[in-house]
XYZ file of C-alpha atoms in Angstrom:
177
model
C 167.036 24.401 -105.897
C 168.399 27.319 -107.924
C 171.796 28.986 -107.475
C 171.435 29.478 -103.721
C 170.883 33.201 -103.143
C 167.238 33.860 -102.261
C 166.954 30.611 -100.340
C 163.491 30.798 -98.845
C 162.274 33.185 -101.540
C 163.112 31.042 -104.564
C 161.681 28.107 -102.670
C 158.487 30.049 -101.939
C 157.827 30.553 -105.636
C 158.235 26.820 -106.077
C 156.029 25.520 -103.231
C 153.589 28.348 -102.469
C 151.706 28.461 -105.740
C 148.101 28.971 -104.574
C 146.648 27.794 -107.891
C 148.691 24.579 -107.720
C 146.511 21.682 -106.521
C 149.596 20.144 -104.884
C 149.822 23.220 -102.678
C 146.064 23.317 -102.082
C 146.136 19.694 -100.945
C 149.285 19.922 -98.844
C 148.408 23.138 -97.048
C 145.236 21.368 -95.880
C 147.290 18.291 -95.025
C 149.649 20.329 -92.824
C 146.734 22.198 -91.252
C 145.239 18.847 -90.332
C 148.540 17.605 -88.929
C 148.571 20.569 -86.578
C 144.861 20.129 -85.972
C 145.363 16.512 -84.922
C 148.050 17.603 -82.452
C 145.782 20.329 -81.047
C 142.939 17.828 -80.867
C 145.126 15.403 -78.899
C 146.129 18.138 -76.436
C 142.533 19.225 -75.929
C 141.442 15.625 -75.335
C 144.180 15.219 -72.713
C 143.118 18.416 -70.963
C 139.526 17.195 -71.027
C 140.613 13.956 -69.382
C 142.523 15.871 -66.691
C 139.529 18.142 -66.010
C 137.266 15.116 -65.784
C 139.571 13.476 -63.243
C 139.737 16.701 -61.210
C 135.950 16.918 -61.290
C 135.523 13.314 -60.112
C 138.139 13.782 -57.368
C 136.418 16.965 -56.179
C 133.023 15.271 -56.194
C 134.324 12.212 -54.322
C 135.461 14.469 -51.463
C 132.022 16.114 -51.279
C 133.585 19.028 -53.164
C 133.056 22.758 -53.083
C 130.000 23.539 -55.287
C 131.686 26.622 -56.808
C 134.764 24.605 -57.725
C 132.559 21.874 -59.258
C 130.699 24.499 -61.285
C 134.005 25.984 -62.517
C 135.257 22.565 -63.574
C 131.971 21.797 -65.315
C 132.066 25.110 -67.169
C 135.687 24.482 -68.192
C 134.670 21.066 -69.539
C 131.828 22.621 -71.544
C 134.164 25.212 -73.047
C 136.682 22.522 -73.940
C 133.973 20.352 -75.489
C 133.063 23.282 -77.766
C 136.700 23.762 -78.773
C 137.085 20.045 -79.458
C 133.922 20.068 -81.554
C 135.173 23.023 -83.603
C 138.542 21.339 -84.236
C 136.818 18.095 -85.274
C 134.579 19.968 -87.722
C 137.593 21.753 -89.166
C 139.474 18.458 -89.583
C 136.480 16.822 -91.257
C 135.913 19.759 -93.627
C 139.609 19.802 -94.562
C 139.487 16.052 -95.109
C 136.575 16.385 -97.520
C 138.318 19.177 -99.451
C 141.441 17.048 -99.676
C 139.479 14.123 -101.109
C 137.905 16.400 -103.730
C 141.258 17.918 -104.729
C 142.805 14.462 -104.905
C 140.155 12.982 -107.179
C 140.243 16.053 -109.454
C 144.017 15.699 -109.718
C 143.664 12.014 -110.554
C 141.226 12.801 -113.361
C 143.172 15.742 -114.771
C 146.687 14.353 -114.610
C 145.787 10.854 -115.734
C 148.389 9.679 -113.191
C 147.738 6.634 -111.083
C 147.249 6.751 -107.332
C 150.815 5.891 -106.379
C 152.448 8.458 -108.676
C 150.141 11.165 -107.389
C 150.819 10.206 -103.762
C 154.556 10.353 -104.476
C 154.238 13.792 -106.095
C 152.212 15.030 -103.130
C 154.752 13.628 -100.703
C 157.708 15.259 -102.489
C 155.897 18.591 -102.580
C 154.966 18.252 -98.908
C 158.595 17.710 -97.882
C 159.628 20.850 -99.802
C 156.759 22.806 -98.282
C 157.725 21.664 -94.780
C 161.372 22.590 -95.164
C 160.307 25.973 -96.571
C 158.053 26.588 -93.563
C 160.798 25.480 -91.156
C 163.253 27.844 -92.814
C 160.711 30.659 -92.630
C 160.151 29.975 -88.930
C 163.874 30.026 -88.179
C 164.191 33.373 -89.949
C 161.263 34.751 -87.964
C 162.739 33.511 -84.690
C 166.083 35.116 -85.526
C 164.210 38.313 -86.339
C 162.380 38.057 -83.030
C 165.643 37.672 -81.161
C 167.047 40.811 -82.780
C 163.822 42.599 -81.897
C 163.993 41.469 -78.274
C 167.607 42.592 -77.987
C 166.628 45.934 -79.468
C 163.712 46.266 -77.025
C 165.954 45.367 -74.085
C 168.490 47.992 -75.161
C 165.738 50.590 -75.476
C 164.427 49.629 -72.056
C 167.901 49.936 -70.530
C 168.300 53.388 -72.103
C 164.926 54.478 -70.734
C 165.857 53.261 -67.251
C 169.105 55.203 -67.469
C 167.272 58.386 -68.464
C 164.805 57.786 -65.626
C 167.674 57.523 -63.123
C 169.308 60.694 -64.453
C 165.966 62.479 -64.105
C 165.547 61.276 -60.515
C 169.079 62.417 -59.674
C 168.336 65.868 -61.102
C 165.113 66.075 -59.106
C 166.988 65.013 -55.992
C 169.607 67.710 -56.540
C 166.863 70.306 -57.048
C 165.143 69.208 -53.828
C 168.408 69.433 -51.902
C 169.012 72.892 -53.372
C 165.497 73.980 -52.344
C 166.069 72.674 -48.809
C 169.337 74.570 -48.628
C 167.589 77.740 -49.812
C 164.856 77.307 -47.218
C 167.418 76.780 -44.432
C 169.234 79.959 -45.416
C 166.085 82.054 -45.263
């Protein structure tokens, strides 16, 4: 890295070059990593729903409940299908980018893999850094919102007290009449 300072910013210039095939490849790679995780979660949920459905059916289940579970399974199946398509499309793009890089750079497979890996590590640490900064920002925001909320509550209480005083005054006036 450069002389510290910008941190994430100087790093961004280095790893987030859209026209750089390394970035094109690795952004797809990371998308697919997340996609695989999502896919795994969806598959697990599908399994759970299936078990619930079978259990419900075994006990001569409630037809409405069975319909709900069936509908939920259909929805999940669609989501799973969409994720699989996305993963496959990304995979094909990655293969294309990789073979173009091989041809252009004249590097062999291993060197190119190593370059991709090094870039990917930098990209990941950049994204992690970015996320930390966002989370810190979020925390400041939440604190700010909580303070605002507390102030509003205070104003609300002051208002209620004033109204109460006015009511008492009115009652006093009425009694005097």
